[in-house]
PDB file of C-alpha atoms in Angstrom:
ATOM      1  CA  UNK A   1     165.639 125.278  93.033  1.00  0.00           C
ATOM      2  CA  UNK A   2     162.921 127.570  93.629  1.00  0.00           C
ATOM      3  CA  UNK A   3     164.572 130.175  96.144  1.00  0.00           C
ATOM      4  CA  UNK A   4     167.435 130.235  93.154  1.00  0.00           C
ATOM      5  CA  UNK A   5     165.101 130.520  90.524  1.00  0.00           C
ATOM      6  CA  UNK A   6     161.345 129.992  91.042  1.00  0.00           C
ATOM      7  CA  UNK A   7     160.288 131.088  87.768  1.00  0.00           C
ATOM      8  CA  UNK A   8     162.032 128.257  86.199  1.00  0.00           C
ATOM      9  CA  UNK A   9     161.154 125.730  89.477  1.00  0.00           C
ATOM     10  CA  UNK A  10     157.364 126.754  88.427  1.00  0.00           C
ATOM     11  CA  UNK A  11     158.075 125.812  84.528  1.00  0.00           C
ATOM     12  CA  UNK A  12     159.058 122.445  85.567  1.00  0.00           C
ATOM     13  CA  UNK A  13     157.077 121.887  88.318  1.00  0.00           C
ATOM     14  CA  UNK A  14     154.059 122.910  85.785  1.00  0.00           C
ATOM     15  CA  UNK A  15     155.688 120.346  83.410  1.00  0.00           C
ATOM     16  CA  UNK A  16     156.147 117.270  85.925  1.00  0.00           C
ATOM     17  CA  UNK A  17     152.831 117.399  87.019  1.00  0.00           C
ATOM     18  CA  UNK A  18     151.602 116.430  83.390  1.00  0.00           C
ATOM     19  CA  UNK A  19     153.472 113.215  83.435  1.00  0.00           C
ATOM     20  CA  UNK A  20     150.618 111.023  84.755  1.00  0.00           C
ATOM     21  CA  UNK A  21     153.369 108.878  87.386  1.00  0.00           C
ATOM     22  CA  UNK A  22     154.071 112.177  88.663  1.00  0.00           C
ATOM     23  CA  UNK A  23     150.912 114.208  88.679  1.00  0.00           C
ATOM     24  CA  UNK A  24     149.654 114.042  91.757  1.00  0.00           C
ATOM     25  CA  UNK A  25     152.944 114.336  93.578  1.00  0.00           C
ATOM     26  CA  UNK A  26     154.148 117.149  91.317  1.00  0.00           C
ATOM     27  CA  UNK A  27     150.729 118.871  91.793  1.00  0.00           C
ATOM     28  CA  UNK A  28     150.689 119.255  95.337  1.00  0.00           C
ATOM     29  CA  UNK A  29     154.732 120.566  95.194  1.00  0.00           C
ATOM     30  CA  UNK A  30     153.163 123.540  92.829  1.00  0.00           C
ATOM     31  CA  UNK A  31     150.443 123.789  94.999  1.00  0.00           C
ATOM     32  CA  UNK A  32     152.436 124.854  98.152  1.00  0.00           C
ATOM     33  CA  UNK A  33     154.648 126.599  96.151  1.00  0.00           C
ATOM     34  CA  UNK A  34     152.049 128.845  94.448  1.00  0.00           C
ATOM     35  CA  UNK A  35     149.971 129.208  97.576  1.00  0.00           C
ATOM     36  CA  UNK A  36     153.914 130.506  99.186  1.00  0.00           C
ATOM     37  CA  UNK A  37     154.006 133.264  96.539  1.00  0.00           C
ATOM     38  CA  UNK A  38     150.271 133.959  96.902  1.00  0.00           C
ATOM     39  CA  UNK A  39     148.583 132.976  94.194  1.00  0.00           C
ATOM     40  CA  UNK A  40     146.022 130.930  95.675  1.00  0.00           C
ATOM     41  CA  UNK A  41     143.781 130.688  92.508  1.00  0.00           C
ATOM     42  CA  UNK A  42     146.328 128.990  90.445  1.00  0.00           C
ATOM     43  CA  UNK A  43     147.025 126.657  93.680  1.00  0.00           C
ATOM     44  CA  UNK A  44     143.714 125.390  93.948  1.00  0.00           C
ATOM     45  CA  UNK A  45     143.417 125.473  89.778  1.00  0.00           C
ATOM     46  CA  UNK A  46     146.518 122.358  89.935  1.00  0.00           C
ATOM     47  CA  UNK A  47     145.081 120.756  92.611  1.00  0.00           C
ATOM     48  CA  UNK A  48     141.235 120.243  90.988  1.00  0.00           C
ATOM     49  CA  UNK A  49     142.627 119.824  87.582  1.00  0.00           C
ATOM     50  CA  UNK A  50     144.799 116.435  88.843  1.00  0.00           C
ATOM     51  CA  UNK A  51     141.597 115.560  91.022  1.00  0.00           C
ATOM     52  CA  UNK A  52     139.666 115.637  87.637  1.00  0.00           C
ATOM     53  CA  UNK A  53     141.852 112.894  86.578  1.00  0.00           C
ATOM     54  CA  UNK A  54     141.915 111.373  89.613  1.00  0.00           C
ATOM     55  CA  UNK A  55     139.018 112.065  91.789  1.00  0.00           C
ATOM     56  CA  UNK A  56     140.003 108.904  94.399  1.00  0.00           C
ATOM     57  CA  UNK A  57     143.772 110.405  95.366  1.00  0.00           C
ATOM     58  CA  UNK A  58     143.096 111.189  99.186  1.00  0.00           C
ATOM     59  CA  UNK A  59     146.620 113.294  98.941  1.00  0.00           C
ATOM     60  CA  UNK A  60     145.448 115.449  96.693  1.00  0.00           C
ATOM     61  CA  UNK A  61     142.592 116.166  98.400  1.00  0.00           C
ATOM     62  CA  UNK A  62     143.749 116.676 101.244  1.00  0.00           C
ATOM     63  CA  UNK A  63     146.246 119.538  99.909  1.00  0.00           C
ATOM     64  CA  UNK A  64     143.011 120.760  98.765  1.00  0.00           C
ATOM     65  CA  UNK A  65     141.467 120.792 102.318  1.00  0.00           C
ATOM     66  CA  UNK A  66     144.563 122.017 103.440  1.00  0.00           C
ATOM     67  CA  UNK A  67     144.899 125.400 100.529  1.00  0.00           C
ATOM     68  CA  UNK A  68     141.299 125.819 101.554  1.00  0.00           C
ATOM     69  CA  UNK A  69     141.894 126.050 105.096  1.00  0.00           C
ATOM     70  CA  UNK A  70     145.121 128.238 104.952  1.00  0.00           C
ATOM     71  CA  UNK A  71     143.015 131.066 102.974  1.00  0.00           C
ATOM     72  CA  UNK A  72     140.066 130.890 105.555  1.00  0.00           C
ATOM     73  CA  UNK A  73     137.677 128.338 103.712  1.00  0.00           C
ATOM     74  CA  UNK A  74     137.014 125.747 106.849  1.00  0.00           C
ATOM     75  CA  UNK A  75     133.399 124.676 105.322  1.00  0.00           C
ATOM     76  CA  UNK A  76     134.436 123.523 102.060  1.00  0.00           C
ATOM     77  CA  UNK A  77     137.638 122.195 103.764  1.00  0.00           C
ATOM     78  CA  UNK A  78     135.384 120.381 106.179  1.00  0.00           C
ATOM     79  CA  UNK A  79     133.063 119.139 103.219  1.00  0.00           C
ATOM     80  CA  UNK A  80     136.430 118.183 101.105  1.00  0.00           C
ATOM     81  CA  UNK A  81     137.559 116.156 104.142  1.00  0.00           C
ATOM     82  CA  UNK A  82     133.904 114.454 105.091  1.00  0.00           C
ATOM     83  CA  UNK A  83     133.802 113.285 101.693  1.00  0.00           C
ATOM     84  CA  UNK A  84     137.290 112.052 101.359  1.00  0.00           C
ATOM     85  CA  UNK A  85     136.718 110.098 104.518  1.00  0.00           C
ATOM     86  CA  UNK A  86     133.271 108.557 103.212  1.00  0.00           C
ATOM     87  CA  UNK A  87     135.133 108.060  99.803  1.00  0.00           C
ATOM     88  CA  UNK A  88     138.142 105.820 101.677  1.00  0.00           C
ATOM     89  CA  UNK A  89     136.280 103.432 104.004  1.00  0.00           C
ATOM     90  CA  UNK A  90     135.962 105.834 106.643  1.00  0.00           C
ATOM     91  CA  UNK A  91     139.856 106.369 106.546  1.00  0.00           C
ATOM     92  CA  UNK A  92     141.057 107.953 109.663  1.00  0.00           C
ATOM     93  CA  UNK A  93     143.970 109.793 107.665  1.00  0.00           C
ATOM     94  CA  UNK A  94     141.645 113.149 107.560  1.00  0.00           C
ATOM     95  CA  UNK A  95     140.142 113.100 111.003  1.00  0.00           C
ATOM     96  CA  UNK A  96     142.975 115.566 112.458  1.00  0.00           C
ATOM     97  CA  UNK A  97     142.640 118.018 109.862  1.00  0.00           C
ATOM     98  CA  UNK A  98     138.280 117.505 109.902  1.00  0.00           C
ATOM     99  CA  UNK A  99     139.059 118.939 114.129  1.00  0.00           C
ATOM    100  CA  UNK A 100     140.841 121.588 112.723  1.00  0.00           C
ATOM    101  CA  UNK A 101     138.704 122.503 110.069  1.00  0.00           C
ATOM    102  CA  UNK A 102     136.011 122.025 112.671  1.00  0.00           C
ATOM    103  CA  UNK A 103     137.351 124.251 115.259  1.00  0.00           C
ATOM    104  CA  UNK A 104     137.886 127.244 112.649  1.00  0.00           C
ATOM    105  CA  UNK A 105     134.218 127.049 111.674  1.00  0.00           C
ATOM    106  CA  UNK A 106     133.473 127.578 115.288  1.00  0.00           C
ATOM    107  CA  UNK A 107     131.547 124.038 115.621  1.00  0.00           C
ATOM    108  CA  UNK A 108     133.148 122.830 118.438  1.00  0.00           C
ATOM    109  CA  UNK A 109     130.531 119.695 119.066  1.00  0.00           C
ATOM    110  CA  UNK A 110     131.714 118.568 115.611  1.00  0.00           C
ATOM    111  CA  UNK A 111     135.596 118.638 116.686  1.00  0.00           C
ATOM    112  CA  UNK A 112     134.864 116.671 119.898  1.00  0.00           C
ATOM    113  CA  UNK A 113     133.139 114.098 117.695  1.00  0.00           C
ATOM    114  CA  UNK A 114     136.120 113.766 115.488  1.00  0.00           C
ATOM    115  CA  UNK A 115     138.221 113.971 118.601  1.00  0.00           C
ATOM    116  CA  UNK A 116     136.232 110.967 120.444  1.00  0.00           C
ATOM    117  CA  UNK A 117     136.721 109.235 117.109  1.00  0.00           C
ATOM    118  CA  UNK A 118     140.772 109.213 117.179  1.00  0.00           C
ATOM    119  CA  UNK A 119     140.503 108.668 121.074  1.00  0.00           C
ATOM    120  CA  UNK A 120     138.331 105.480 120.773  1.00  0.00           C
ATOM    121  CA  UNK A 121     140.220 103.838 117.842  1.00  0.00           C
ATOM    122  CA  UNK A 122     143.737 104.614 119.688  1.00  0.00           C
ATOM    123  CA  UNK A 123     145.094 106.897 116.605  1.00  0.00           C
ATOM    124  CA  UNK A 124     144.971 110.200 119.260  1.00  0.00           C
ATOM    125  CA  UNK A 125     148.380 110.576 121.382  1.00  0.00           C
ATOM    126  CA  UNK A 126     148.314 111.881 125.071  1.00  0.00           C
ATOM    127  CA  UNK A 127     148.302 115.134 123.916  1.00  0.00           C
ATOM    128  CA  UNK A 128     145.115 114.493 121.506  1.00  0.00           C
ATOM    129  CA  UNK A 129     143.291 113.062 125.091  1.00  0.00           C
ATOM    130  CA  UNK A 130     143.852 116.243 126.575  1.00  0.00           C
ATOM    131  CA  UNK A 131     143.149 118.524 123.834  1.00  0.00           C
ATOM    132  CA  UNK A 132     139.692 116.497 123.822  1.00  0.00           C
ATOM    133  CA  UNK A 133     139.415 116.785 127.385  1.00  0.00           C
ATOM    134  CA  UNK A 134     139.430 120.174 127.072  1.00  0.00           C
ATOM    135  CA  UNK A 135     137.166 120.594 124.572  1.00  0.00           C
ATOM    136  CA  UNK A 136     134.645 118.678 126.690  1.00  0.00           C
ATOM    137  CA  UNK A 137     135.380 121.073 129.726  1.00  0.00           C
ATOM    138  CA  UNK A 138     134.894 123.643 127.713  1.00  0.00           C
ATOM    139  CA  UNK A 139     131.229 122.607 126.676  1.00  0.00           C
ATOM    140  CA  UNK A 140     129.984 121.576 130.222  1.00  0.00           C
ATOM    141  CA  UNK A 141     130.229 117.654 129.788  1.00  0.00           C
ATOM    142  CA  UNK A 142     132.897 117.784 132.832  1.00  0.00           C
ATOM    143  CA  UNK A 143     132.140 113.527 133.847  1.00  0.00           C
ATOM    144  CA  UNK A 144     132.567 112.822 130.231  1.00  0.00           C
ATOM    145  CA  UNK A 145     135.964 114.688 130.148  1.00  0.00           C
ATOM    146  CA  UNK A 146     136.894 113.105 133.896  1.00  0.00           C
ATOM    147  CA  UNK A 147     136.317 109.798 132.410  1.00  0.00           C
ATOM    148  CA  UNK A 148     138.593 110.053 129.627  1.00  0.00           C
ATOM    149  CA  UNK A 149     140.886 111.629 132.020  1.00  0.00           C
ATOM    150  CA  UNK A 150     140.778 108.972 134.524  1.00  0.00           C
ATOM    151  CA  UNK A 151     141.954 106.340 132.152  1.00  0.00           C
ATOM    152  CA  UNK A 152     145.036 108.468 130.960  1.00  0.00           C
ATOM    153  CA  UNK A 153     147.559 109.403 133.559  1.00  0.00           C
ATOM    154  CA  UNK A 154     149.546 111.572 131.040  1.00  0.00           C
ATOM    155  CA  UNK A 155     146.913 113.475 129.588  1.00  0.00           C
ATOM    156  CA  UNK A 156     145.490 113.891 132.885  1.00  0.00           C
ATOM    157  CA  UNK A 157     149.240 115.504 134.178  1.00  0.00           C
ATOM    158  CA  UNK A 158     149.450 117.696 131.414  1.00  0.00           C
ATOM    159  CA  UNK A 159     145.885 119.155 132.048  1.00  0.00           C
ATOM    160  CA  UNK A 160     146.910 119.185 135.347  1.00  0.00           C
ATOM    161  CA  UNK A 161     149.935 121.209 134.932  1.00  0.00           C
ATOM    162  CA  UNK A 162     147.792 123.942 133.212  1.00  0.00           C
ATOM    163  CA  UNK A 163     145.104 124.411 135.410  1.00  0.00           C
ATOM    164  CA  UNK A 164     148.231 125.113 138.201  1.00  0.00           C
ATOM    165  CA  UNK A 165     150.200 127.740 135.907  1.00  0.00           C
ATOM    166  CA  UNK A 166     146.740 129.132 134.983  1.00  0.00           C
ATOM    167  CA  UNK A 167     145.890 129.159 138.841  1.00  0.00           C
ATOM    168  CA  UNK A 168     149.487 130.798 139.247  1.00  0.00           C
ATOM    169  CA  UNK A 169     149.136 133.738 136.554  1.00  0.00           C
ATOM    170  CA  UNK A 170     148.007 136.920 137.206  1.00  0.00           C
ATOM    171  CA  UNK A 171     144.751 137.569 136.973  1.00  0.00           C
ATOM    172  CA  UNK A 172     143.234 140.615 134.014  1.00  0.00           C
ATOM    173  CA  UNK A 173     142.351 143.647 135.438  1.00  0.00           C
ATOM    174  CA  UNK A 174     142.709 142.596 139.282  1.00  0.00           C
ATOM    175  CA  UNK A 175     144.773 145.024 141.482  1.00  0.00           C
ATOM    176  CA  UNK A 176     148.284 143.151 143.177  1.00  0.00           C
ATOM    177  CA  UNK A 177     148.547 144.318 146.480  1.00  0.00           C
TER     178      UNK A 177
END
């Protein structure tokens, strides 16, 4: 509908996300699609006016976190998302996109905290393990990263496997002989 005629995909997407069964579903739809044609504003407008309504729908917020995010707004993302998650019961659903959020403000000890959080409730996959693993490398805390490593075979591989193609590339500004 939209790539056809997005003017008149707007119009009804506008329209739908009046109907209060629909709102916050509808919303969201003319939220990507706005933020697609770049008009961010007007994104972010439909998303707070349907949380104004409904200040308790954790989709809607976090298409907010999201928008906020994509135009380079981690810190009210990360605020969005830490209150959503208060808000819910301490709902795990936002806990990947609080790491990201994390990670693009540059707080890496807040990432490995949300990290540690997926790993210890067993939401995290093998590669979430070694992502954290990582992390904690990366920081100095090399037991506490060996530890989670020890007790996951696959994440420990797939670290494993990058340390050897790392070991195997070229090294920056070093002469071949």
């Amino acid at each position: 509908l939209f790539r056809s005629n997005g003017q008149a995909g707007l119009r009804m997407l506008t329209k739908l996300s009046e109907l209060e069964p629909l709102q916050h579903v509808c919303a969201q739809a003319l939220s990507q699609h706005l933020r697609a044609m770049g008009r961010v504003k007007e994104a972010e407008t439909a998303l707070l006016a349907v949380l104004k309504k409904s200040p308790r729908d954790l989709g809607t917020m976090i298409a907010l976190a999201d928008l906020y995010m994509h135009v380079g707004m981690p810190k009210l993302a990360y605020r969005l998302l830490v209150g959503a998650r208060v808000a819910f019961g301490q709902s795990m659903a936002v806990v990947p996109d609080m790491v990201q959020a994390a990670l693009m403000m540059g707080s890496v000890g807040e990432a490995i905290e949300s990290l540690y959080l997926m790993h210890r409730v067993g939401t995290g996959d093998d590669d979430t393990t070694a992502f954290l693993a990582r992390l904690l490398f990366a920081e100095g805390r090399e037991s506490e990263a060996e530890k989670i490593l020890n007790n996951n075979r696959a994440a420990f591989k797939k670290i494993q496997s990058g340390w050897i193609a790392a070991e195997q590339q070229p090294q920056i500004g070093r002469a071949h002989v």
